[in-house]
mmCIF file of C-alpha atoms in Angstrom:
data_model
loop_
_atom_site.group_PDB
_atom_site.id
_atom_site.type_symbol
_atom_site.label_atom_id
_atom_site.label_comp_id
_atom_site.label_asym_id
_atom_site.label_seq_id
_atom_site.Cartn_x
_atom_site.Cartn_y
_atom_site.Cartn_z
ATOM 1 C CA MET A 283 0.000 0.000 0.000
ATOM 2 C CA ASN A 284 2.869 2.385 0.710
ATOM 3 C CA GLU A 285 4.024 1.953 -2.879
ATOM 4 C CA VAL A 286 0.540 2.721 -4.210
ATOM 5 C CA ASN A 287 0.385 5.791 -1.972
ATOM 6 C CA LYS A 288 3.688 7.138 -3.280
ATOM 7 C CA ARG A 289 2.521 6.739 -6.887
ATOM 8 C CA ASN A 290 -0.707 8.641 -6.223
ATOM 9 C CA GLN A 291 0.394 11.636 -4.155
ATOM 10 C CA ASP A 292 -1.636 13.960 -6.389
ATOM 11 C CA THR A 293 -4.881 12.463 -5.005
ATOM 12 C CA TRP A 294 -3.718 10.893 -1.742
ATOM 13 C CA LYS A 295 -1.879 12.459 1.197
ATOM 14 C CA PRO A 296 1.263 10.666 2.474
ATOM 15 C CA LEU A 297 0.552 7.740 4.799
ATOM 16 C CA GLY A 298 1.577 7.876 8.441
ATOM 17 C CA PRO A 299 4.126 5.755 10.310
ATOM 18 C CA VAL A 300 1.444 3.327 11.501
ATOM 19 C CA TYR A 301 1.659 1.694 8.034
ATOM 20 C CA ASP A 302 5.455 1.740 7.743
ATOM 21 C CA PRO A 303 7.099 -1.584 8.699
ATOM 22 C CA SER A 304 10.461 0.161 9.091
ATOM 23 C CA VAL A 305 9.250 2.043 12.185
ATOM 24 C CA SER A 306 6.032 0.265 13.174
ATOM 25 C CA SER A 307 5.253 -3.280 14.332
ATOM 26 C CA ILE A 308 2.851 -3.899 11.449
ATOM 27 C CA ASP A 309 3.370 -7.288 9.787
ATOM 28 C CA GLU A 310 1.548 -10.160 8.069
ATOM 29 C CA GLY A 311 0.299 -11.500 11.381
ATOM 30 C CA ASN A 312 -1.556 -8.366 12.462
ATOM 31 C CA SER A 313 -2.666 -6.743 9.215
ATOM 32 C CA ILE A 314 -4.777 -7.441 6.145
ATOM 33 C CA TYR A 315 -4.373 -5.347 3.022
ATOM 34 C CA ILE A 316 -7.260 -5.062 0.565
ATOM 35 C CA GLU A 317 -6.632 -3.779 -2.933
ATOM 36 C CA GLY A 318 -9.095 -3.309 -5.775
ATOM 37 C CA GLN A 319 -7.664 -3.391 -9.276
ATOM 38 C CA CYS A 320 -8.778 -2.375 -12.738
ATOM 39 C CA GLU A 321 -6.805 -3.815 -15.631
ATOM 40 C CA GLY A 322 -3.975 -4.672 -13.232
ATOM 41 C CA GLU A 323 -3.701 -1.186 -11.715
ATOM 42 C CA PRO A 324 -4.695 -0.342 -8.112
ATOM 43 C CA VAL A 325 -7.854 1.752 -7.887
ATOM 44 C CA LEU A 326 -8.890 1.056 -4.276
ATOM 45 C CA THR A 327 -7.019 0.354 -1.038
ATOM 46 C CA LEU A 328 -7.908 -0.401 2.562
ATOM 47 C CA ILE A 329 -5.928 -1.905 5.415
ATOM 48 C CA LEU A 330 -6.973 -3.523 8.682
ATOM 49 C CA ARG A 331 -4.518 -3.631 11.556
ATOM 50 C CA ARG A 332 -5.108 -5.570 14.764
ATOM 51 C CA TYR A 333 -3.937 -4.344 18.159
ATOM 52 C CA ASP A 334 -4.078 -6.306 21.405
ATOM 53 C CA TRP A 335 -4.457 -4.077 24.460
ATOM 54 C CA PRO A 336 -5.658 -6.291 27.351
ATOM 55 C CA GLN A 337 -4.177 -3.947 29.961
ATOM 56 C CA SER A 338 -4.145 -0.687 28.022
ATOM 57 C CA THR A 339 -6.448 1.687 26.144
ATOM 58 C CA LEU A 340 -6.453 3.554 22.870
ATOM 59 C CA ARG A 341 -5.672 6.767 24.749
ATOM 60 C CA GLU A 342 -2.579 5.276 26.408
ATOM 61 C CA GLU A 343 -1.310 3.712 23.184
ATOM 62 C CA TRP A 344 -1.994 6.838 21.124
ATOM 63 C CA GLU A 345 -0.449 9.355 23.502
ATOM 64 C CA SER A 346 2.616 7.196 24.173
ATOM 65 C CA GLY A 347 3.262 6.883 20.429
ATOM 66 C CA ARG A 348 3.050 3.085 20.598
ATOM 67 C CA PHE A 349 0.017 3.206 18.319
ATOM 68 C CA ALA A 350 2.358 3.962 15.430
ATOM 69 C CA TYR A 351 5.964 3.415 16.513
ATOM 70 C CA ARG A 352 7.837 0.304 17.550
ATOM 71 C CA ASP A 353 10.127 2.387 19.769
ATOM 72 C CA PRO A 354 8.563 5.845 20.260
ATOM 73 C CA ASP A 355 11.400 7.193 22.423
ATOM 74 C CA ILE A 356 13.812 6.735 19.530
ATOM 75 C CA GLN A 357 11.612 7.003 16.437
ATOM 76 C CA MET A 358 9.347 9.968 17.223
ATOM 77 C CA ASP A 359 10.561 13.371 16.094
ATOM 78 C CA PRO A 360 11.520 15.900 18.776
ATOM 79 C CA GLY A 361 8.405 17.831 19.700
ATOM 80 C CA GLU A 362 6.060 15.313 18.094
ATOM 81 C CA ARG A 363 2.913 14.806 20.182
ATOM 82 C CA TRP A 364 -0.065 12.486 19.847
ATOM 83 C CA ILE A 365 -3.117 13.765 21.755
ATOM 84 C CA ALA A 366 -6.266 11.735 22.474
ATOM 85 C CA GLU A 367 -9.008 13.956 23.864
ATOM 86 C CA ALA A 368 -11.951 11.912 22.546
ATOM 87 C CA PRO A 369 -13.668 10.482 25.677
ATOM 88 C CA ALA A 370 -14.158 7.062 24.074
ATOM 89 C CA ALA A 371 -10.389 6.695 23.616
ATOM 90 C CA GLY A 372 -10.111 5.961 27.329
ATOM 91 C CA GLU A 373 -12.678 3.146 27.064
ATOM 92 C CA ILE A 374 -11.484 1.336 23.936
ATOM 93 C CA SER A 375 -9.291 -1.637 24.857
ATOM 94 C CA GLY A 376 -8.882 -5.376 24.311
ATOM 95 C CA ARG A 377 -8.629 -6.611 20.740
ATOM 96 C CA VAL A 378 -8.974 -3.587 18.493
ATOM 97 C CA VAL A 379 -8.998 -3.438 14.688
ATOM 98 C CA PHE A 380 -7.871 -0.129 13.204
ATOM 99 C CA VAL A 381 -9.282 0.545 9.745
ATOM 100 C CA GLY A 382 -7.401 2.987 7.559
ATOM 101 C CA GLY A 383 -5.705 3.630 4.255
ATOM 102 C CA LEU A 384 -9.018 4.009 2.428
ATOM 103 C CA TRP A 385 -8.319 5.449 -1.014
ATOM 104 C CA SER A 386 -9.938 5.160 -4.400
ATOM 105 C CA HIS A 387 -8.805 6.489 -7.731
ATOM 106 C CA PRO A 388 -10.794 9.591 -8.763
ATOM 107 C CA THR A 389 -12.163 7.716 -11.779
ATOM 108 C CA PHE A 390 -13.839 5.199 -9.477
ATOM 109 C CA ARG A 391 -15.116 7.406 -6.679
ATOM 110 C CA ARG A 392 -18.715 7.363 -7.909
ATOM 111 C CA LYS A 393 -18.886 3.601 -8.420
ATOM 112 C CA GLN A 394 -19.553 2.640 -4.780
ATOM 113 C CA LEU A 395 -16.287 0.723 -4.417
ATOM 114 C CA PRO A 396 -15.496 2.396 -1.066
ATOM 115 C CA VAL A 397 -18.908 1.267 0.237
ATOM 116 C CA LEU A 398 -18.129 -2.276 -0.860
ATOM 117 C CA SER A 399 -14.704 -2.170 0.788
ATOM 118 C CA ILE A 400 -16.174 -1.027 4.128
ATOM 119 C CA ALA A 401 -18.685 -3.885 4.016
ATOM 120 C CA LEU A 402 -15.842 -6.272 3.283
ATOM 121 C CA MET A 403 -13.841 -4.806 6.190
ATOM 122 C CA ARG A 404 -16.601 -5.622 8.661
ATOM 123 C CA SER A 405 -16.967 -9.201 7.466
ATOM 124 C CA ILE A 406 -13.203 -9.825 7.502
ATOM 125 C CA SER A 407 -12.780 -8.257 10.947
ATOM 126 C CA LEU A 408 -15.485 -10.438 12.470
ATOM 127 C CA ALA A 409 -14.438 -13.637 10.722
ATOM 128 C CA THR A 410 -10.693 -13.279 11.306
ATOM 129 C CA TRP A 411 -10.223 -11.499 14.627
ATOM 130 C CA ARG A 412 -13.552 -11.087 16.469
ATOM 131 C CA PRO A 413 -12.496 -7.666 17.800
ATOM 132 C CA ASP A 414 -13.847 -5.917 20.857
ATOM 133 C CA PHE A 415 -13.787 -2.711 18.815
ATOM 134 C CA ALA A 416 -13.210 -1.631 15.225
ATOM 135 C CA ILE A 417 -11.967 1.954 15.009
ATOM 136 C CA GLY A 418 -11.074 4.533 12.406
ATOM 137 C CA MET A 419 -9.804 8.107 12.218
ATOM 138 C CA ILE A 420 -11.456 10.625 9.894
ATOM 139 C CA GLU A 421 -9.687 13.940 9.433
ATOM 140 C CA THR A 422 -11.846 16.865 10.503
ATOM 141 C CA GLY A 423 -13.330 19.084 7.824
ATOM 142 C CA PRO A 424 -14.596 18.032 4.389
ATOM 143 C CA MET A 425 -13.272 14.477 4.825
ATOM 144 C CA THR A 426 -15.688 13.896 7.697
ATOM 145 C CA ARG A 427 -18.682 14.819 5.566
ATOM 146 C CA ALA A 428 -17.418 12.674 2.696
ATOM 147 C CA LEU A 429 -16.422 9.543 4.612
ATOM 148 C CA LEU A 430 -18.916 9.291 7.461
ATOM 149 C CA PRO A 431 -21.754 8.102 5.177
ATOM 150 C CA LEU A 432 -19.480 5.403 3.739
ATOM 151 C CA TYR A 433 -19.028 3.969 7.235
ATOM 152 C CA GLY A 434 -22.781 4.034 7.895
ATOM 153 C CA TYR A 435 -22.719 6.879 10.446
ATOM 154 C CA PRO A 436 -21.021 5.106 13.385
ATOM 155 C CA PRO A 437 -20.492 6.883 16.750
ATOM 156 C CA ILE A 438 -18.034 9.744 16.317
ATOM 157 C CA GLN A 439 -16.051 12.002 18.653
ATOM 158 C CA PRO A 440 -13.494 14.727 17.859
ATOM 159 C CA GLY A 441 -10.188 15.191 19.632
ATOM 160 C CA MET A 442 -7.596 12.819 18.118
ATOM 161 C CA MET A 443 -4.629 14.972 17.173
ATOM 162 C CA ILE A 444 -1.055 14.717 15.954
ATOM 163 C CA VAL A 445 1.245 17.721 16.303
ATOM 164 C CA GLY A 446 4.573 17.726 14.488
ATOM 165 C CA GLY A 447 6.201 14.636 13.077
ATOM 166 C CA TRP A 448 5.096 13.444 9.666
ATOM 167 C CA ARG A 449 2.014 15.712 9.574
ATOM 168 C CA THR A 450 0.013 17.947 11.912
ATOM 169 C CA PHE A 451 -3.719 17.348 11.824
ATOM 170 C CA GLU A 452 -6.848 16.687 13.881
ATOM 171 C CA SER A 453 -9.209 13.789 13.332
ATOM 172 C CA ASN A 454 -12.472 12.339 14.592
ATOM 173 C CA LEU A 455 -12.558 8.936 16.247
ATOM 174 C CA ILE A 456 -15.189 6.502 14.987
ATOM 175 C CA TRP A 457 -15.797 3.069 16.460
ATOM 176 C CA GLU A 458 -18.020 0.008 16.304
ATOM 177 C CA THR A 459 -18.628 -2.849 18.730
ATOM 178 C CA PRO A 460 -19.089 -6.467 17.568
ATOM 179 C CA ASN A 461 -22.872 -6.014 17.669
ATOM 180 C CA MET A 462 -22.636 -2.923 15.466
ATOM 181 C CA LEU A 463 -20.351 -4.721 13.005
ATOM 182 C CA THR A 464 -22.703 -7.706 12.866
ATOM 183 C CA GLU A 465 -25.762 -5.505 12.330
ATOM 184 C CA HIS A 466 -24.106 -3.741 9.395
ATOM 185 C CA VAL A 467 -23.106 -7.077 7.839
ATOM 186 C CA LEU A 468 -26.633 -8.454 8.161
ATOM 187 C CA ASN A 469 -28.116 -5.279 6.712
ATOM 188 C CA SER A 470 -25.783 -5.455 3.731
ATOM 189 C CA LEU A 471 -26.942 -9.011 3.055
ATOM 190 C CA ILE A 472 -30.523 -7.793 2.893
ATOM 191 C CA GLY A 473 -29.776 -4.914 0.538
ATOM 192 C CA PRO A 474 -26.174 -5.006 -0.689
ATOM 193 C CA ASP A 475 -24.536 -2.028 -2.310
ATOM 194 C CA GLN A 476 -23.089 -3.189 -5.601
ATOM 195 C CA PRO A 477 -20.451 -1.553 -7.830
ATOM 196 C CA ASP A 478 -21.500 -0.204 -11.185
ATOM 197 C CA GLN A 479 -22.460 -3.310 -13.161
ATOM 198 C CA ARG A 480 -20.774 -1.975 -16.293
ATOM 199 C CA ASN A 481 -17.395 -2.378 -14.621
ATOM 200 C CA ARG A 482 -17.755 -5.834 -13.064
ATOM 201 C CA ARG A 483 -15.530 -7.463 -15.676
ATOM 202 C CA ASP A 484 -12.455 -5.419 -14.823
ATOM 203 C CA GLU A 485 -12.896 -4.723 -11.089
ATOM 204 C CA GLY A 486 -11.445 -7.052 -8.497
ATOM 205 C CA ILE A 487 -10.530 -7.106 -4.826
ATOM 206 C CA ARG A 488 -7.768 -9.271 -3.469
ATOM 207 C CA ARG A 489 -6.062 -10.004 -0.177
ATOM 208 C CA ALA A 490 -2.345 -9.289 -0.226
ATOM 209 C CA ARG A 491 0.654 -9.302 2.021
ATOM 210 C CA ALA A 492 1.395 -6.690 4.661
ATOM 211 C CA PRO A 493 2.137 -3.231 3.180
ATOM 212 C CA ARG A 494 5.641 -2.708 1.829
#
């Protein structure tokens, strides 16, 4: 996914360290990369990363830098701060699946592929890891209005911030419990959202290795 990101910087902001195996503990055992292709070229990406926090919370992992870095004391930039003011961040713990890296090529953004990928994310999360929570971060501003409907309007709270480092920005925390994930999956079975039928021959989604 990192390679796809670098090739599409005109429509996709640089990915954070959470997806970089050189500084983060992401690997094949705790991540699943989903890529949609058209004629052999990536047009959709999404990644699921599992965290196990039996004695910790999202707030502790985020603010310590462990959410993204293998060794925060060494790998974080001087002055870099991760701030978790969303109240739910102090309650999210256990087995947690972080959903991120959602991108689609501009040509395909009106073909409902992101909706399909989110539905696939829920099914894979439940079948593979049975998480206590599935979470995501949506940057505040226009991205919130654009992406929140794709996720089916889950609970949302502001206050997840990064200052310095690779990029300074503020995001909203969204989350779902197993019951919420299951309800969305069942609802999609009743009335699935399908990609544009004219493109079914050349659209595909595959599971790949951890991001490079």
